[in-house]
């Protein structure tokens, strides 16, 4: 069987080419969701940098809060029209009956693949060097299917849903990503020793897809052993493909090893739309102290916006932005508290803008 092509994937990961994009390129509309807490602060940072670069994008802003019952229809319509969205963090209430708008959006738009790139940045002290891991997570089913009910008072049943269709789809995406990016290995993360049917089906699907990519090394690892290996020898991992819940845990662990969630970019992509946001959990989205001091780290969302620019086929703008961010991090004069500094968000943004040229 021929390999399935992923046009949106190839846009997302397109490397710089000899083609030159200037400010005369046709501007693209991008749906912007500032989000909760520090979200407006870091999305404003992106807007400032885009304006300074004269990047050929403009934003259609929509106010969405994590405590809403659902995402407004006009927001979904905007994303479907523009095909691309940049999003700040949305705070999900813990417990109660309010469902996560993040999960709602992924299901509504069928954003089936989460991509989180966890890598060490020169000049940023970390416990391990040369970490370069891409976590590709199935985004639409598993424990996040939201199928929970109370059987009798005091007994709650939560269903984990794994399908062959979604498992094959995410495995194909991971191997295609590895192939196009010249990555050498894909590791499937599972718990099939206990969940023999559900995770067994996921593994079976990964093995079938792996057989079509003989040039890429394929490995499997049980999720608990994976966590231990990540914190002890992260350099052994390259591309990792996971079911939904495991991917969330693995991505956050890898991000912590590589420098923290404040510097890790990410995106959620489907066949037709892509939403770019901080790669690992935006744990500081509701941190009132950070918000009051205006010291949220804008780097993760800035690097996510570089992914967005590359996806929109503006690679030279993406390269300029990434180079400026790396320069500021390596120089070390302007960093927020989470990465060893005491700078404000605006000070970091000003430094990045100054480093653009």
Short mmCIF file of C-alpha atoms in Angstrom, two decimals:
data_model
loop_
_atom_site.label_atom_id
_atom_site.label_comp_id
_atom_site.label_asym_id
_atom_site.label_seq_id
_atom_site.Cartn_x
_atom_site.Cartn_y
_atom_site.Cartn_z
CA UNK A 1 0.00 0.00 0.00
CA UNK A 2 1.31 3.45 -0.88
CA UNK A 3 2.19 5.82 1.90
CA UNK A 4 -0.40 8.43 2.71
CA UNK A 5 0.64 12.02 2.09
CA UNK A 6 0.11 14.72 4.71
CA UNK A 7 0.08 18.13 2.99
CA UNK A 8 -0.49 20.04 6.23
CA UNK A 9 2.42 18.20 7.83
CA UNK A 10 4.76 19.13 5.00
CA UNK A 11 3.76 22.78 5.34
CA UNK A 12 4.29 22.68 9.08
CA UNK A 13 7.76 21.18 8.93
CA UNK A 14 8.95 22.83 5.73
CA UNK A 15 12.53 23.90 6.11
CA UNK A 16 13.89 27.11 4.62
CA UNK A 17 14.38 26.97 0.88
CA UNK A 18 15.92 29.24 -1.70
CA UNK A 19 12.51 30.81 -2.14
CA UNK A 20 12.54 34.27 -0.56
CA UNK A 21 9.48 35.63 1.21
CA UNK A 22 9.35 39.36 1.83
CA UNK A 23 6.78 41.70 3.30
CA UNK A 24 5.24 41.94 -0.18
CA UNK A 25 3.98 38.35 0.17
CA UNK A 26 0.21 38.07 0.25
CA UNK A 27 -0.81 38.50 3.92
CA UNK A 28 -2.64 35.67 5.63
CA UNK A 29 -5.40 35.96 8.21
CA UNK A 30 -4.80 34.10 11.47
CA UNK A 31 -7.42 33.54 14.14
CA UNK A 32 -6.07 34.77 17.49
CA UNK A 33 -7.33 33.56 20.86
CA UNK A 34 -5.47 35.43 23.64
CA UNK A 35 -6.91 33.12 26.28
CA UNK A 36 -6.85 33.39 30.07
CA UNK A 37 -4.37 34.70 32.63
CA UNK A 38 -0.99 35.39 31.04
CA UNK A 39 -2.34 34.42 27.61
CA UNK A 40 -3.05 38.01 26.47
CA UNK A 41 0.42 39.05 27.67
CA UNK A 42 2.27 36.46 25.58
CA UNK A 43 0.01 36.71 22.53
CA UNK A 44 0.62 40.47 22.57
CA UNK A 45 4.33 39.64 22.50
CA UNK A 46 3.82 37.68 19.30
CA UNK A 47 1.85 40.52 17.74
CA UNK A 48 4.66 42.96 18.54
CA UNK A 49 7.32 40.73 16.99
CA UNK A 50 5.21 40.04 13.88
CA UNK A 51 4.73 43.76 13.40
CA UNK A 52 8.44 44.45 13.88
CA UNK A 53 9.31 41.80 11.27
CA UNK A 54 6.58 43.03 8.95
CA UNK A 55 5.47 39.42 8.70
CA UNK A 56 2.71 38.90 6.13
CA UNK A 57 0.05 37.91 8.66
CA UNK A 58 -2.77 39.73 10.38
CA UNK A 59 -4.85 38.57 13.32
CA UNK A 60 -8.58 38.19 13.81
CA UNK A 61 -8.99 38.39 17.59
CA UNK A 62 -11.65 36.48 19.55
CA UNK A 63 -12.14 36.48 23.30
CA UNK A 64 -12.53 32.97 24.70
CA UNK A 65 -12.36 32.06 28.39
CA UNK A 66 -11.74 28.65 29.86
CA UNK A 67 -14.88 28.79 32.01
CA UNK A 68 -17.20 29.09 29.01
CA UNK A 69 -19.46 26.11 28.35
CA UNK A 70 -18.37 25.88 24.74
CA UNK A 71 -16.29 27.64 22.14
CA UNK A 72 -18.43 30.25 20.35
CA UNK A 73 -19.49 29.23 16.86
CA UNK A 74 -17.96 32.34 15.32
CA UNK A 75 -14.53 31.31 16.65
CA UNK A 76 -14.76 27.84 15.12
CA UNK A 77 -16.00 29.37 11.85
CA UNK A 78 -13.04 31.76 11.84
CA UNK A 79 -10.53 28.93 12.30
CA UNK A 80 -12.20 26.90 9.56
CA UNK A 81 -12.04 29.91 7.25
CA UNK A 82 -8.45 30.93 8.03
CA UNK A 83 -7.16 27.36 8.49
CA UNK A 84 -4.69 28.63 11.13
CA UNK A 85 -5.04 29.80 14.74
CA UNK A 86 -2.62 31.12 17.36
CA UNK A 87 -3.83 30.50 20.89
CA UNK A 88 -2.90 31.49 24.43
CA UNK A 89 -3.63 29.18 27.34
CA UNK A 90 -7.20 28.45 28.39
CA UNK A 91 -7.65 27.57 32.04
CA UNK A 92 -9.60 24.36 32.54
CA UNK A 93 -11.58 24.19 35.80
CA UNK A 94 -10.61 21.19 37.94
CA UNK A 95 -13.53 18.88 38.72
CA UNK A 96 -17.15 19.94 38.35
CA UNK A 97 -19.11 19.63 35.15
CA UNK A 98 -17.24 22.08 32.91
CA UNK A 99 -15.43 20.30 30.08
CA UNK A 100 -12.09 21.46 28.69
CA UNK A 101 -12.41 23.91 25.81
CA UNK A 102 -8.98 22.77 24.63
CA UNK A 103 -10.32 19.23 24.18
CA UNK A 104 -13.53 20.57 22.62
CA UNK A 105 -11.55 22.48 20.02
CA UNK A 106 -9.42 19.48 19.09
CA UNK A 107 -12.52 17.35 18.59
CA UNK A 108 -14.53 20.00 16.76
CA UNK A 109 -11.70 20.66 14.28
CA UNK A 110 -10.36 17.08 14.31
CA UNK A 111 -6.90 18.30 15.32
CA UNK A 112 -5.76 14.73 15.71
CA UNK A 113 -2.00 15.27 16.05
CA UNK A 114 -0.27 17.21 18.81
CA UNK A 115 3.37 18.05 18.06
CA UNK A 116 5.65 19.20 20.88
CA UNK A 117 9.32 19.80 20.08
CA UNK A 118 11.49 19.54 23.20
CA UNK A 119 15.07 20.64 22.64
CA UNK A 120 17.88 22.24 24.60
CA UNK A 121 18.72 25.84 23.74
CA UNK A 122 22.38 26.96 23.76
CA UNK A 123 23.09 29.04 26.85
CA UNK A 124 20.17 27.66 28.87
CA UNK A 125 21.44 25.45 31.73
CA UNK A 126 19.80 22.01 31.83
CA UNK A 127 20.58 18.68 33.45
CA UNK A 128 21.08 17.05 30.06
CA UNK A 129 22.69 18.36 26.88
CA UNK A 130 21.68 17.80 23.27
CA UNK A 131 18.07 16.87 23.97
CA UNK A 132 16.05 16.92 20.74
CA UNK A 133 12.77 15.03 21.12
CA UNK A 134 9.55 15.39 19.14
CA UNK A 135 6.48 14.06 20.95
CA UNK A 136 3.59 13.27 18.60
CA UNK A 137 0.43 12.57 20.53
CA UNK A 138 -2.97 11.29 19.39
CA UNK A 139 -5.30 14.12 20.28
CA UNK A 140 -8.90 12.99 19.88
CA UNK A 141 -9.59 9.81 21.86
CA UNK A 142 -8.13 7.71 24.69
CA UNK A 143 -8.91 8.87 28.23
CA UNK A 144 -9.71 12.33 26.82
CA UNK A 145 -12.81 11.01 25.06
CA UNK A 146 -14.77 12.35 28.04
CA UNK A 147 -16.95 9.26 28.40
CA UNK A 148 -17.58 9.26 32.13
CA UNK A 149 -20.64 8.49 34.20
CA UNK A 150 -21.61 7.62 37.74
CA UNK A 151 -22.73 4.00 37.88
CA UNK A 152 -24.07 4.26 41.42
CA UNK A 153 -23.33 6.88 44.09
CA UNK A 154 -19.63 6.70 44.90
CA UNK A 155 -18.70 4.69 41.79
CA UNK A 156 -17.61 6.46 38.59
CA UNK A 157 -16.77 4.72 35.33
CA UNK A 158 -14.42 6.39 32.84
CA UNK A 159 -13.97 4.80 29.42
CA UNK A 160 -10.72 4.77 27.47
CA UNK A 161 -11.44 4.59 23.75
CA UNK A 162 -8.78 3.41 21.28
CA UNK A 163 -9.64 2.83 17.61
CA UNK A 164 -7.60 1.34 14.81
CA UNK A 165 -8.43 4.28 12.55
CA UNK A 166 -7.06 6.91 14.92
CA UNK A 167 -4.09 4.77 15.94
CA UNK A 168 -3.07 4.19 12.31
CA UNK A 169 -3.59 7.85 11.50
CA UNK A 170 -1.29 9.11 14.27
CA UNK A 171 1.32 6.42 13.52
CA UNK A 172 1.37 7.44 9.83
CA UNK A 173 1.74 11.05 10.87
CA UNK A 174 4.68 10.24 13.15
CA UNK A 175 6.53 8.20 10.54
CA UNK A 176 5.87 10.77 7.83
CA UNK A 177 7.21 13.47 10.15
CA UNK A 178 10.32 11.40 10.81
CA UNK A 179 10.78 10.67 7.11
CA UNK A 180 10.47 14.27 5.90
CA UNK A 181 12.64 15.62 8.73
CA UNK A 182 15.28 12.92 8.26
CA UNK A 183 14.78 11.61 11.77
CA UNK A 184 16.20 8.17 12.47
CA UNK A 185 13.88 6.59 15.01
CA UNK A 186 10.25 6.43 16.12
CA UNK A 187 9.40 5.09 19.58
CA UNK A 188 5.84 3.99 20.41
CA UNK A 189 4.87 4.53 24.07
CA UNK A 190 2.29 2.16 25.55
CA UNK A 191 1.00 0.13 28.50
CA UNK A 192 0.01 -2.95 26.52
CA UNK A 193 1.34 -5.26 29.24
CA UNK A 194 -1.72 -4.26 31.30
CA UNK A 195 -4.22 -2.77 28.84
CA UNK A 196 -3.79 -5.59 26.38
CA UNK A 197 -6.73 -4.79 24.11
CA UNK A 198 -6.67 -0.97 24.04
CA UNK A 199 -2.93 -0.34 24.01
CA UNK A 200 -2.48 -3.62 22.19
CA UNK A 201 -4.51 -2.20 19.30
CA UNK A 202 -2.42 0.98 19.35
CA UNK A 203 0.80 -1.08 19.18
CA UNK A 204 -0.55 -3.32 16.44
CA UNK A 205 -1.34 -0.23 14.35
CA UNK A 206 2.12 1.27 14.95
CA UNK A 207 3.81 -1.98 13.92
CA UNK A 208 1.84 -2.16 10.69
CA UNK A 209 2.78 1.40 9.77
CA UNK A 210 6.43 0.90 10.83
CA UNK A 211 6.75 -1.95 8.34
CA UNK A 212 6.18 0.57 5.52
CA UNK A 213 9.14 2.68 6.65
CA UNK A 214 12.03 0.17 6.86
CA UNK A 215 14.61 2.98 6.72
CA UNK A 216 13.35 4.34 10.09
CA UNK A 217 14.23 2.46 13.27
CA UNK A 218 11.16 1.48 15.28
CA UNK A 219 11.08 0.78 19.01
CA UNK A 220 8.45 0.28 21.69
CA UNK A 221 8.62 1.21 25.37
CA UNK A 222 6.23 0.80 28.31
CA UNK A 223 5.16 4.22 29.58
CA UNK A 224 6.45 3.88 33.15
CA UNK A 225 9.88 2.73 31.94
CA UNK A 226 9.73 5.55 29.39
CA UNK A 227 9.42 8.16 32.15
CA UNK A 228 12.46 6.73 33.95
CA UNK A 229 14.49 6.59 30.72
CA UNK A 230 13.52 10.14 29.83
CA UNK A 231 14.94 11.62 33.01
CA UNK A 232 18.07 9.44 32.95
CA UNK A 233 19.01 9.13 29.24
CA UNK A 234 16.81 11.44 27.13
CA UNK A 235 19.32 11.46 24.27
CA UNK A 236 18.16 7.96 23.25
CA UNK A 237 14.80 9.32 22.06
CA UNK A 238 14.05 10.97 18.73
CA UNK A 239 10.39 10.95 17.59
CA UNK A 240 7.90 9.51 20.08
CA UNK A 241 4.33 8.53 19.18
CA UNK A 242 1.80 8.10 21.96
CA UNK A 243 -1.87 7.74 22.82
CA UNK A 244 -3.53 10.82 24.27
CA UNK A 245 -2.90 10.76 28.02
CA UNK A 246 0.62 9.33 27.85
CA UNK A 247 1.59 12.00 25.34
CA UNK A 248 0.58 14.78 27.71
CA UNK A 249 2.73 13.31 30.48
CA UNK A 250 5.69 12.52 28.22
CA UNK A 251 5.69 15.96 26.56
CA UNK A 252 5.70 17.77 29.89
CA UNK A 253 8.45 15.54 31.25
CA UNK A 254 10.58 16.05 28.14
CA UNK A 255 9.95 19.80 28.30
CA UNK A 256 11.11 19.92 31.91
CA UNK A 257 14.31 18.11 30.98
CA UNK A 258 15.02 20.40 28.03
CA UNK A 259 14.54 23.74 29.80
CA UNK A 260 10.93 24.06 30.93
CA UNK A 261 7.48 24.54 29.45
CA UNK A 262 8.16 28.26 28.95
CA UNK A 263 10.44 27.59 25.99
CA UNK A 264 8.80 24.60 24.28
CA UNK A 265 6.78 25.21 21.09
CA UNK A 266 3.91 23.13 19.84
CA UNK A 267 0.98 22.80 17.52
CA UNK A 268 -2.18 20.77 17.03
CA UNK A 269 -2.86 19.84 13.43
CA UNK A 270 -5.49 18.09 11.40
CA UNK A 271 -6.26 17.54 7.75
CA UNK A 272 -7.54 21.08 7.24
CA UNK A 273 -6.67 23.30 10.23
CA UNK A 274 -3.79 23.92 12.60
CA UNK A 275 -3.75 25.58 16.04
CA UNK A 276 -0.41 26.72 17.44
CA UNK A 277 0.15 27.25 21.16
CA UNK A 278 2.65 26.64 23.94
CA UNK A 279 3.84 23.08 23.45
CA UNK A 280 3.66 21.68 26.97
CA UNK A 281 1.04 22.49 29.58
CA UNK A 282 0.64 26.21 30.21
CA UNK A 283 0.78 25.69 33.97
CA UNK A 284 1.30 29.39 34.64
CA UNK A 285 -1.80 30.48 32.72
CA UNK A 286 -3.60 31.29 35.98
CA UNK A 287 -0.57 32.44 37.97
CA UNK A 288 -1.73 35.79 39.33
CA UNK A 289 1.72 36.73 40.62
CA UNK A 290 3.36 36.31 37.21
CA UNK A 291 0.50 38.19 35.59
CA UNK A 292 0.69 41.06 38.10
CA UNK A 293 4.47 41.39 37.65
CA UNK A 294 4.14 40.90 33.87
CA UNK A 295 6.94 38.35 33.89
CA UNK A 296 5.44 35.52 31.83
CA UNK A 297 7.87 33.81 29.47
CA UNK A 298 6.92 34.61 25.84
CA UNK A 299 9.49 32.29 24.25
CA UNK A 300 7.31 29.17 23.89
CA UNK A 301 4.56 31.02 22.05
CA UNK A 302 7.08 32.95 19.94
CA UNK A 303 8.67 29.68 18.83
CA UNK A 304 5.18 28.26 18.23
CA UNK A 305 4.45 31.27 16.03
CA UNK A 306 7.64 30.45 14.10
CA UNK A 307 6.17 26.99 13.50
CA UNK A 308 3.02 28.76 12.33
CA UNK A 309 5.00 30.93 9.89
CA UNK A 310 6.71 27.88 8.44
CA UNK A 311 3.33 26.17 8.13
CA UNK A 312 2.06 29.23 6.22
CA UNK A 313 5.07 28.85 3.89
CA UNK A 314 6.92 31.93 5.16
CA UNK A 315 10.13 30.11 6.15
CA UNK A 316 12.46 33.12 6.00
CA UNK A 317 10.34 34.93 8.59
CA UNK A 318 10.32 31.79 10.75
CA UNK A 319 14.11 31.57 10.52
CA UNK A 320 14.56 35.23 11.50
CA UNK A 321 12.34 34.81 14.54
CA UNK A 322 13.96 31.57 15.71
CA UNK A 323 17.47 33.02 15.23
CA UNK A 324 16.57 36.10 17.28
CA UNK A 325 15.08 34.02 20.10
CA UNK A 326 18.10 31.73 20.21
CA UNK A 327 20.44 34.75 20.28
CA UNK A 328 18.64 36.31 23.25
CA UNK A 329 18.56 33.03 25.17
CA UNK A 330 22.24 32.32 24.51
CA UNK A 331 23.30 35.87 25.39
CA UNK A 332 21.56 35.48 28.75
CA UNK A 333 20.92 39.16 29.53
CA UNK A 334 17.14 38.97 29.26
CA UNK A 335 15.37 35.93 30.68
CA UNK A 336 12.26 35.47 32.75
CA UNK A 337 12.40 33.87 36.20
CA UNK A 338 11.48 30.35 35.03
CA UNK A 339 14.71 30.17 33.00
CA UNK A 340 17.01 31.77 35.54
CA UNK A 341 16.47 35.50 35.03
CA UNK A 342 14.30 38.28 36.38
CA UNK A 343 13.24 40.11 33.21
CA UNK A 344 9.71 41.17 32.39
CA UNK A 345 7.87 39.84 29.37
CA UNK A 346 8.32 43.17 27.61
CA UNK A 347 12.07 43.26 28.25
CA UNK A 348 12.46 39.86 26.64
CA UNK A 349 10.30 40.92 23.68
CA UNK A 350 12.28 44.14 23.21
CA UNK A 351 15.52 42.17 23.20
CA UNK A 352 14.17 39.73 20.59
CA UNK A 353 12.98 42.58 18.38
CA UNK A 354 16.41 44.22 18.65
CA UNK A 355 18.02 40.92 17.61
CA UNK A 356 15.86 40.47 14.52
CA UNK A 357 18.23 42.27 12.19
#
